[in-house]
C-alpha cells in the first residue's frame, strides 16, 4: 500500500523569516500519520526549514537543481549542495521551468540521474497544455515526457520516484482537473511505468496530482484509486489551508 505524499510547492514566495513562521505554525497542526507531508521551497529557505522541521517527519525539498556535479553555472545549485543541508526531495521538470527556463525531457532525465546519485528523491513533473488536451494529445504528450524522464534509470530508482501529474491548464487557474481526469492520467502514467519496468516497480511509484488542489477538492481527488497525493501551489502557502489538504 502506497503512503500518500502531499507536498507544497511554494514557488517564488516567502522570505526565510516567513518560512520559519509557517513551519512553527504548521508543525503544531501536523500530526504524524499515514500521510507524508513536505514543503518544496526556494533555495534561501531550505536550511532553515530543515532545522525547523527536524524531528517532525515533515520533509523538505528544493524546486530545482543542476544536473552537473559542479562548475561554472552562475546562479545554479548542485545536488550535493542540497544533500549537504539535509534536503531530501527535489521537484524536477516543473512546467514553469519547462516554460520559462528551457527545461527539456533530456535535462529532466540528466537531473534525475544526478539526484539519485546524491540521495535526493525526485518529484518529476509531467503534464499537458490546454491546446494538447483539446487536440486529444494529452496521453501522447505525457508518455513522451515520462519515457524521456525515465531513460536509463534502474528499477530501484524508479520504484522510489515521485511523479506529479500537473496539467498546465490547471496550474494557478482555479480550474482543477476533475477527479476522473486526474485519476485516468495517473493510472496511465503508472501503466507507462509498468510497460517498461513491470508492475512490481510501477505499484511502488507515488503519483501525485497537482493543479489548483484546494481544501474543498482535496478529499475527492486524494481518494481516487490511482492518486497517491498532491503537489500543491497556492494552497500550501497558508498553514491552515495546507493542513486541511494533508488531512484530507
Ligand atoms: O504548480 C503547482 C504545484 O507544483 C500547482 O499550483 P496551484 O496549486 O497553485 O495550481
PDB file of C-alpha atoms and ligand atoms in Angstrom:
ATOM      1  CA  UNK A   1       0.000   0.000   0.000  1.00  0.00           C
ATOM      2  CA  UNK A   2       1.485   3.351  -1.054  1.00  0.00           C
ATOM      3  CA  UNK A   3       1.740   6.053   1.671  1.00  0.00           C
ATOM      4  CA  UNK A   4       0.147   9.276   0.364  1.00  0.00           C
ATOM      5  CA  UNK A   5       2.588  12.177  -0.050  1.00  0.00           C
ATOM      6  CA  UNK A   6       1.232  15.751  -0.001  1.00  0.00           C
ATOM      7  CA  UNK A   7       3.901  18.309  -0.873  1.00  0.00           C
ATOM      8  CA  UNK A   8       3.677  22.067  -1.072  1.00  0.00           C
ATOM      9  CA  UNK A   9       5.458  23.892  -3.865  1.00  0.00           C
ATOM     10  CA  UNK A  10       5.954  27.450  -2.680  1.00  0.00           C
ATOM     11  CA  UNK A  11       7.447  28.602  -5.986  1.00  0.00           C
ATOM     12  CA  UNK A  12       8.916  32.105  -5.535  1.00  0.00           C
ATOM     13  CA  UNK A  13       7.107  33.058  -2.326  1.00  0.00           C
ATOM     14  CA  UNK A  14       8.109  33.753   1.322  1.00  0.00           C
ATOM     15  CA  UNK A  15      11.218  35.097   2.915  1.00  0.00           C
ATOM     16  CA  UNK A  16      13.123  32.834   5.280  1.00  0.00           C
ATOM     17  CA  UNK A  17      11.523  34.617   8.227  1.00  0.00           C
ATOM     18  CA  UNK A  18       8.076  33.910   6.777  1.00  0.00           C
ATOM     19  CA  UNK A  19       9.082  30.309   6.017  1.00  0.00           C
ATOM     20  CA  UNK A  20      10.113  29.685   9.620  1.00  0.00           C
ATOM     21  CA  UNK A  21       6.883  31.300  10.848  1.00  0.00           C
ATOM     22  CA  UNK A  22       4.948  28.904   8.567  1.00  0.00           C
ATOM     23  CA  UNK A  23       6.953  25.945   9.884  1.00  0.00           C
ATOM     24  CA  UNK A  24       6.342  26.907  13.524  1.00  0.00           C
ATOM     25  CA  UNK A  25       2.577  27.136  12.891  1.00  0.00           C
ATOM     26  CA  UNK A  26       2.304  24.077  10.620  1.00  0.00           C
ATOM     27  CA  UNK A  27       4.164  21.684  12.892  1.00  0.00           C
ATOM     28  CA  UNK A  28       1.678  22.497  15.671  1.00  0.00           C
ATOM     29  CA  UNK A  29      -1.113  21.401  13.329  1.00  0.00           C
ATOM     30  CA  UNK A  30       0.600  18.368  11.761  1.00  0.00           C
ATOM     31  CA  UNK A  31       0.299  15.015  13.469  1.00  0.00           C
ATOM     32  CA  UNK A  32       2.488  12.275  12.041  1.00  0.00           C
ATOM     33  CA  UNK A  33       0.014   9.998  10.327  1.00  0.00           C
ATOM     34  CA  UNK A  34      -0.115   7.681   7.381  1.00  0.00           C
ATOM     35  CA  UNK A  35       0.127  10.756   5.145  1.00  0.00           C
ATOM     36  CA  UNK A  36       3.604  12.152   4.428  1.00  0.00           C
ATOM     37  CA  UNK A  37       3.818  15.952   4.250  1.00  0.00           C
ATOM     38  CA  UNK A  38       6.539  18.117   2.762  1.00  0.00           C
ATOM     39  CA  UNK A  39       7.413  21.605   1.618  1.00  0.00           C
ATOM     40  CA  UNK A  40       9.445  22.411  -1.514  1.00  0.00           C
ATOM     41  CA  UNK A  41      10.800  25.912  -1.009  1.00  0.00           C
ATOM     42  CA  UNK A  42      13.184  28.419  -2.586  1.00  0.00           C
ATOM     43  CA  UNK A  43      16.883  27.696  -2.027  1.00  0.00           C
ATOM     44  CA  UNK A  44      17.340  30.501   0.528  1.00  0.00           C
ATOM     45  CA  UNK A  45      14.850  28.925   2.930  1.00  0.00           C
ATOM     46  CA  UNK A  46      15.906  25.293   2.774  1.00  0.00           C
ATOM     47  CA  UNK A  47      18.467  25.085   5.588  1.00  0.00           C
ATOM     48  CA  UNK A  48      16.152  26.952   7.968  1.00  0.00           C
ATOM     49  CA  UNK A  49      13.212  24.687   7.071  1.00  0.00           C
ATOM     50  CA  UNK A  50      15.284  21.531   7.565  1.00  0.00           C
ATOM     51  CA  UNK A  51      16.145  22.825  11.056  1.00  0.00           C
ATOM     52  CA  UNK A  52      12.566  23.930  11.805  1.00  0.00           C
ATOM     53  CA  UNK A  53      11.024  20.597  10.749  1.00  0.00           C
ATOM     54  CA  UNK A  54      13.681  18.435  12.454  1.00  0.00           C
ATOM     55  CA  UNK A  55      12.025  15.573  14.357  1.00  0.00           C
ATOM     56  CA  UNK A  56       8.562  16.254  12.913  1.00  0.00           C
ATOM     57  CA  UNK A  57       8.667  13.886   9.925  1.00  0.00           C
ATOM     58  CA  UNK A  58       7.821  16.800   7.630  1.00  0.00           C
ATOM     59  CA  UNK A  59      10.013  16.604   4.525  1.00  0.00           C
ATOM     60  CA  UNK A  60      11.903  19.436   2.825  1.00  0.00           C
ATOM     61  CA  UNK A  61      12.512  19.661  -0.901  1.00  0.00           C
ATOM     62  CA  UNK A  62      14.049  22.006  -3.434  1.00  0.00           C
ATOM     63  CA  UNK A  63      12.281  23.157  -6.599  1.00  0.00           C
ATOM     64  CA  UNK A  64      15.166  22.615  -8.992  1.00  0.00           C
ATOM     65  CA  UNK A  65      18.833  21.621  -9.243  1.00  0.00           C
ATOM     66  CA  UNK A  66      21.530  21.446 -11.899  1.00  0.00           C
ATOM     67  CA  UNK A  67      22.494  18.103 -13.420  1.00  0.00           C
ATOM     68  CA  UNK A  68      26.245  18.716 -13.276  1.00  0.00           C
ATOM     69  CA  UNK A  69      28.260  17.834 -10.139  1.00  0.00           C
ATOM     70  CA  UNK A  70      29.608  21.428 -10.056  1.00  0.00           C
ATOM     71  CA  UNK A  71      31.028  24.020 -12.457  1.00  0.00           C
ATOM     72  CA  UNK A  72      30.770  27.451 -13.996  1.00  0.00           C
ATOM     73  CA  UNK A  73      26.969  27.647 -13.940  1.00  0.00           C
ATOM     74  CA  UNK A  74      26.229  31.025 -12.407  1.00  0.00           C
ATOM     75  CA  UNK A  75      23.147  31.030 -10.213  1.00  0.00           C
ATOM     76  CA  UNK A  76      22.743  27.264 -10.194  1.00  0.00           C
ATOM     77  CA  UNK A  77      22.725  24.790  -7.269  1.00  0.00           C
ATOM     78  CA  UNK A  78      24.025  21.217  -7.259  1.00  0.00           C
ATOM     79  CA  UNK A  79      22.503  18.056  -5.795  1.00  0.00           C
ATOM     80  CA  UNK A  80      25.459  17.763  -3.426  1.00  0.00           C
ATOM     81  CA  UNK A  81      24.773  21.234  -2.044  1.00  0.00           C
ATOM     82  CA  UNK A  82      21.149  20.236  -1.386  1.00  0.00           C
ATOM     83  CA  UNK A  83      22.104  16.909   0.162  1.00  0.00           C
ATOM     84  CA  UNK A  84      24.659  18.596   2.430  1.00  0.00           C
ATOM     85  CA  UNK A  85      21.966  20.721   4.141  1.00  0.00           C
ATOM     86  CA  UNK A  86      19.575  17.805   4.619  1.00  0.00           C
ATOM     87  CA  UNK A  87      17.205  18.389   1.697  1.00  0.00           C
ATOM     88  CA  UNK A  88      15.550  15.052   0.820  1.00  0.00           C
ATOM     89  CA  UNK A  89      13.447  15.817  -2.257  1.00  0.00           C
ATOM     90  CA  UNK A  90      13.657  17.966  -5.378  1.00  0.00           C
ATOM     91  CA  UNK A  91      10.938  18.976  -7.806  1.00  0.00           C
ATOM     92  CA  UNK A  92      12.334  18.400 -11.306  1.00  0.00           C
ATOM     93  CA  UNK A  93      10.800  19.408 -14.617  1.00  0.00           C
ATOM     94  CA  UNK A  94       8.022  21.630 -13.309  1.00  0.00           C
ATOM     95  CA  UNK A  95       6.044  23.118 -16.197  1.00  0.00           C
ATOM     96  CA  UNK A  96       7.126  26.609 -15.163  1.00  0.00           C
ATOM     97  CA  UNK A  97      10.783  25.537 -15.581  1.00  0.00           C
ATOM     98  CA  UNK A  98       9.938  23.992 -18.924  1.00  0.00           C
ATOM     99  CA  UNK A  99       8.110  27.148 -19.983  1.00  0.00           C
ATOM    100  CA  UNK A 100      10.401  29.875 -18.670  1.00  0.00           C
ATOM    101  CA  UNK A 101      13.819  28.196 -18.278  1.00  0.00           C
ATOM    102  CA  UNK A 102      14.115  25.815 -21.242  1.00  0.00           C
ATOM    103  CA  UNK A 103      13.835  22.626 -19.244  1.00  0.00           C
ATOM    104  CA  UNK A 104      13.579  19.654 -21.619  1.00  0.00           C
ATOM    105  CA  UNK A 105      12.906  15.926 -21.245  1.00  0.00           C
ATOM    106  CA  UNK A 106      16.662  15.451 -21.771  1.00  0.00           C
ATOM    107  CA  UNK A 107      17.696  17.830 -18.979  1.00  0.00           C
ATOM    108  CA  UNK A 108      14.991  16.368 -16.739  1.00  0.00           C
ATOM    109  CA  UNK A 109      16.496  12.915 -17.272  1.00  0.00           C
ATOM    110  CA  UNK A 110      20.023  14.159 -16.548  1.00  0.00           C
ATOM    111  CA  UNK A 111      18.775  15.769 -13.332  1.00  0.00           C
ATOM    112  CA  UNK A 112      17.043  12.573 -12.236  1.00  0.00           C
ATOM    113  CA  UNK A 113      20.286  10.618 -12.630  1.00  0.00           C
ATOM    114  CA  UNK A 114      22.235  13.218 -10.663  1.00  0.00           C
ATOM    115  CA  UNK A 115      19.567  13.448  -7.955  1.00  0.00           C
ATOM    116  CA  UNK A 116      19.620   9.707  -7.319  1.00  0.00           C
ATOM    117  CA  UNK A 117      23.429   9.739  -7.279  1.00  0.00           C
ATOM    118  CA  UNK A 118      23.288  12.217  -4.393  1.00  0.00           C
ATOM    119  CA  UNK A 119      20.407  10.635  -2.437  1.00  0.00           C
ATOM    120  CA  UNK A 120      17.903  13.268  -3.449  1.00  0.00           C
ATOM    121  CA  UNK A 121      14.436  11.845  -4.227  1.00  0.00           C
ATOM    122  CA  UNK A 122      12.979  13.471  -7.344  1.00  0.00           C
ATOM    123  CA  UNK A 123       9.411  14.695  -7.726  1.00  0.00           C
ATOM    124  CA  UNK A 124       9.285  14.666 -11.524  1.00  0.00           C
ATOM    125  CA  UNK A 125       6.547  16.780 -13.097  1.00  0.00           C
ATOM    126  CA  UNK A 126       4.680  15.954 -16.302  1.00  0.00           C
ATOM    127  CA  UNK A 127       1.550  17.415 -17.847  1.00  0.00           C
ATOM    128  CA  UNK A 128      -0.046  18.734 -20.997  1.00  0.00           C
ATOM    129  CA  UNK A 129      -1.079  22.253 -22.005  1.00  0.00           C
ATOM    130  CA  UNK A 130      -4.706  23.022 -22.847  1.00  0.00           C
ATOM    131  CA  UNK A 131      -4.137  23.005 -26.606  1.00  0.00           C
ATOM    132  CA  UNK A 132      -2.687  19.492 -26.371  1.00  0.00           C
ATOM    133  CA  UNK A 133      -5.681  18.260 -24.379  1.00  0.00           C
ATOM    134  CA  UNK A 134      -8.109  19.974 -26.756  1.00  0.00           C
ATOM    135  CA  UNK A 135      -6.367  18.145 -29.613  1.00  0.00           C
ATOM    136  CA  UNK A 136      -6.682  14.816 -27.770  1.00  0.00           C
ATOM    137  CA  UNK A 137      -2.889  14.593 -27.447  1.00  0.00           C
ATOM    138  CA  UNK A 138      -2.625  14.616 -23.633  1.00  0.00           C
ATOM    139  CA  UNK A 139      -1.683  10.948 -23.305  1.00  0.00           C
ATOM    140  CA  UNK A 140       0.919  11.113 -26.087  1.00  0.00           C
ATOM    141  CA  UNK A 141       2.477  14.208 -24.514  1.00  0.00           C
ATOM    142  CA  UNK A 142       2.647  12.740 -21.007  1.00  0.00           C
ATOM    143  CA  UNK A 143       4.010   9.420 -22.302  1.00  0.00           C
ATOM    144  CA  UNK A 144       6.782  11.222 -24.185  1.00  0.00           C
ATOM    145  CA  UNK A 145       7.660  13.214 -21.058  1.00  0.00           C
ATOM    146  CA  UNK A 146       7.674  10.079 -18.903  1.00  0.00           C
ATOM    147  CA  UNK A 147       9.746   7.944 -21.292  1.00  0.00           C
ATOM    148  CA  UNK A 148      12.237  10.791 -21.665  1.00  0.00           C
ATOM    149  CA  UNK A 149      12.476  11.315 -17.920  1.00  0.00           C
ATOM    150  CA  UNK A 150      12.996   7.612 -17.110  1.00  0.00           C
ATOM    151  CA  UNK A 151      15.708   6.917 -19.728  1.00  0.00           C
ATOM    152  CA  UNK A 152      18.360   4.521 -18.285  1.00  0.00           C
ATOM    153  CA  UNK A 153      17.074   4.758 -14.703  1.00  0.00           C
ATOM    154  CA  UNK A 154      17.250   1.480 -12.750  1.00  0.00           C
ATOM    155  CA  UNK A 155      14.169  -0.310 -11.449  1.00  0.00           C
ATOM    156  CA  UNK A 156      15.134   0.533  -7.867  1.00  0.00           C
ATOM    157  CA  UNK A 157      15.473   4.213  -8.732  1.00  0.00           C
ATOM    158  CA  UNK A 158      12.080   4.308 -10.471  1.00  0.00           C
ATOM    159  CA  UNK A 159      10.448   2.466  -7.579  1.00  0.00           C
ATOM    160  CA  UNK A 160      11.462   5.316  -5.253  1.00  0.00           C
ATOM    161  CA  UNK A 161      10.353   8.065  -7.639  1.00  0.00           C
ATOM    162  CA  UNK A 162       7.541  10.545  -7.077  1.00  0.00           C
ATOM    163  CA  UNK A 163       5.717  11.615 -10.241  1.00  0.00           C
ATOM    164  CA  UNK A 164       3.488  14.694 -10.226  1.00  0.00           C
ATOM    165  CA  UNK A 165       0.876  14.904 -12.955  1.00  0.00           C
ATOM    166  CA  UNK A 166       0.202  18.612 -13.322  1.00  0.00           C
ATOM    167  CA  UNK A 167      -1.939  19.589 -16.289  1.00  0.00           C
ATOM    168  CA  UNK A 168      -0.592  23.025 -17.134  1.00  0.00           C
ATOM    169  CA  UNK A 169      -4.105  24.375 -17.740  1.00  0.00           C
ATOM    170  CA  UNK A 170      -4.964  23.641 -14.093  1.00  0.00           C
ATOM    171  CA  UNK A 171      -1.915  25.309 -12.516  1.00  0.00           C
ATOM    172  CA  UNK A 172      -2.761  28.581 -10.822  1.00  0.00           C
ATOM    173  CA  UNK A 173      -6.047  28.851 -12.717  1.00  0.00           C
ATOM    174  CA  UNK A 174      -8.589  27.573 -10.199  1.00  0.00           C
ATOM    175  CA  UNK A 175      -9.672  25.162 -12.970  1.00  0.00           C
ATOM    176  CA  UNK A 176      -8.909  21.853 -11.314  1.00  0.00           C
ATOM    177  CA  UNK A 177      -8.927  18.660 -13.354  1.00  0.00           C
ATOM    178  CA  UNK A 178     -11.928  16.523 -12.460  1.00  0.00           C
ATOM    179  CA  UNK A 179     -11.121  13.601 -10.143  1.00  0.00           C
ATOM    180  CA  UNK A 180     -11.875  11.299 -13.087  1.00  0.00           C
ATOM    181  CA  UNK A 181      -9.490  13.145 -15.429  1.00  0.00           C
ATOM    182  CA  UNK A 182      -6.737  13.193 -12.815  1.00  0.00           C
ATOM    183  CA  UNK A 183      -7.254   9.538 -11.896  1.00  0.00           C
ATOM    184  CA  UNK A 184      -7.258   8.442 -15.537  1.00  0.00           C
ATOM    185  CA  UNK A 185      -3.959  10.167 -16.292  1.00  0.00           C
ATOM    186  CA  UNK A 186      -2.308   8.985 -13.066  1.00  0.00           C
ATOM    187  CA  UNK A 187      -3.374   5.453 -13.962  1.00  0.00           C
ATOM    188  CA  UNK A 188      -1.976   5.928 -17.462  1.00  0.00           C
ATOM    189  CA  UNK A 189       1.351   7.120 -16.048  1.00  0.00           C
ATOM    190  CA  UNK A 190       1.509   4.019 -13.875  1.00  0.00           C
ATOM    191  CA  UNK A 191       0.844   1.865 -16.966  1.00  0.00           C
ATOM    192  CA  UNK A 192       3.669   3.602 -18.851  1.00  0.00           C
ATOM    193  CA  UNK A 193       5.999   2.735 -15.963  1.00  0.00           C
ATOM    194  CA  UNK A 194       4.657  -0.848 -15.803  1.00  0.00           C
ATOM    195  CA  UNK A 195       5.252  -1.398 -19.529  1.00  0.00           C
ATOM    196  CA  UNK A 196       8.938  -0.533 -19.051  1.00  0.00           C
ATOM    197  CA  UNK A 197       9.731  -1.819 -15.550  1.00  0.00           C
ATOM    198  CA  UNK A 198       6.916  -4.235 -14.656  1.00  0.00           C
ATOM    199  CA  UNK A 199       4.133  -3.954 -12.102  1.00  0.00           C
ATOM    200  CA  UNK A 200       6.321  -4.670  -9.056  1.00  0.00           C
ATOM    201  CA  UNK A 201       8.013  -1.324  -9.732  1.00  0.00           C
ATOM    202  CA  UNK A 202       5.014   0.633 -11.029  1.00  0.00           C
ATOM    203  CA  UNK A 203       2.917  -0.255  -7.994  1.00  0.00           C
ATOM    204  CA  UNK A 204       5.533   1.372  -5.741  1.00  0.00           C
ATOM    205  CA  UNK A 205       5.686   4.728  -7.514  1.00  0.00           C
ATOM    206  CA  UNK A 206       3.947   7.632  -5.744  1.00  0.00           C
ATOM    207  CA  UNK A 207       1.907   9.515  -8.338  1.00  0.00           C
ATOM    208  CA  UNK A 208       0.630  12.904  -7.227  1.00  0.00           C
ATOM    209  CA  UNK A 209      -1.869  15.240  -8.850  1.00  0.00           C
ATOM    210  CA  UNK A 210      -1.167  18.964  -8.959  1.00  0.00           C
ATOM    211  CA  UNK A 211      -3.139  21.889 -10.362  1.00  0.00           C
ATOM    212  CA  UNK A 212      -5.459  24.010  -8.193  1.00  0.00           C
ATOM    213  CA  UNK A 213      -5.705  21.485  -5.354  1.00  0.00           C
ATOM    214  CA  UNK A 214      -7.622  23.218  -2.561  1.00  0.00           C
ATOM    215  CA  UNK A 215      -9.115  22.243   0.813  1.00  0.00           C
ATOM    216  CA  UNK A 216     -12.552  21.909  -0.823  1.00  0.00           C
ATOM    217  CA  UNK A 217     -11.494  19.476  -3.557  1.00  0.00           C
ATOM    218  CA  UNK A 218      -8.653  17.539  -1.924  1.00  0.00           C
ATOM    219  CA  UNK A 219     -10.710  14.759  -0.349  1.00  0.00           C
ATOM    220  CA  UNK A 220     -12.351  13.664  -3.606  1.00  0.00           C
ATOM    221  CA  UNK A 221      -9.083  13.860  -5.535  1.00  0.00           C
ATOM    222  CA  UNK A 222      -6.968  12.058  -2.931  1.00  0.00           C
ATOM    223  CA  UNK A 223      -9.490   9.244  -2.589  1.00  0.00           C
ATOM    224  CA  UNK A 224      -9.183   8.305  -6.258  1.00  0.00           C
ATOM    225  CA  UNK A 225      -7.518   4.915  -6.686  1.00  0.00           C
ATOM    226  CA  UNK A 226      -4.541   5.961  -8.798  1.00  0.00           C
ATOM    227  CA  UNK A 227      -3.804   9.234  -6.996  1.00  0.00           C
ATOM    228  CA  UNK A 228      -1.245   8.946  -4.178  1.00  0.00           C
ATOM    229  CA  UNK A 229      -1.013  12.570  -3.099  1.00  0.00           C
ATOM    230  CA  UNK A 230      -0.735  16.110  -4.352  1.00  0.00           C
ATOM    231  CA  UNK A 231       1.725  18.797  -5.326  1.00  0.00           C
ATOM    232  CA  UNK A 232       0.101  21.974  -4.051  1.00  0.00           C
ATOM    233  CA  UNK A 233       0.966  25.528  -5.050  1.00  0.00           C
ATOM    234  CA  UNK A 234      -1.112  28.418  -3.750  1.00  0.00           C
ATOM    235  CA  UNK A 235      -2.999  26.463  -1.099  1.00  0.00           C
ATOM    236  CA  UNK A 236       0.284  25.356   0.532  1.00  0.00           C
ATOM    237  CA  UNK A 237       1.296  28.884   1.494  1.00  0.00           C
ATOM    238  CA  UNK A 238      -1.068  29.112   4.468  1.00  0.00           C
ATOM    239  CA  UNK A 239      -0.685  26.522   7.266  1.00  0.00           C
ATOM    240  CA  UNK A 240      -4.420  26.301   7.993  1.00  0.00           C
ATOM    241  CA  UNK A 241      -5.179  25.645   4.312  1.00  0.00           C
ATOM    242  CA  UNK A 242      -2.347  23.204   3.713  1.00  0.00           C
ATOM    243  CA  UNK A 243      -3.125  21.117   6.810  1.00  0.00           C
ATOM    244  CA  UNK A 244      -6.698  20.608   5.551  1.00  0.00           C
ATOM    245  CA  UNK A 245      -5.274  19.108   2.360  1.00  0.00           C
ATOM    246  CA  UNK A 246      -2.771  16.962   4.277  1.00  0.00           C
ATOM    247  CA  UNK A 247      -5.602  15.709   6.487  1.00  0.00           C
ATOM    248  CA  UNK A 248      -7.884  15.032   3.519  1.00  0.00           C
TER     249      UNK A 248
HETATM  250  O1  LIG B   1       2.237  24.114  -9.825  1.00  0.00           O
HETATM  251  C1  LIG B   1       1.639  23.611  -8.891  1.00  0.00           C
HETATM  252  C2  LIG B   1       2.374  22.793  -7.897  1.00  0.00           C
HETATM  253  O2  LIG B   1       3.656  22.440  -8.354  1.00  0.00           O
HETATM  254  C3  LIG B   1       0.172  23.825  -8.672  1.00  0.00           C
HETATM  255  O3  LIG B   1      -0.047  25.182  -8.303  1.00  0.00           O
HETATM  256  P1  LIG B   1      -1.521  25.590  -7.802  1.00  0.00           P
HETATM  257  O4  LIG B   1      -1.893  24.635  -6.697  1.00  0.00           O
HETATM  258  O5  LIG B   1      -1.359  27.000  -7.318  1.00  0.00           O
HETATM  259  O6  LIG B   1      -2.430  25.434  -9.008  1.00  0.00           O
END
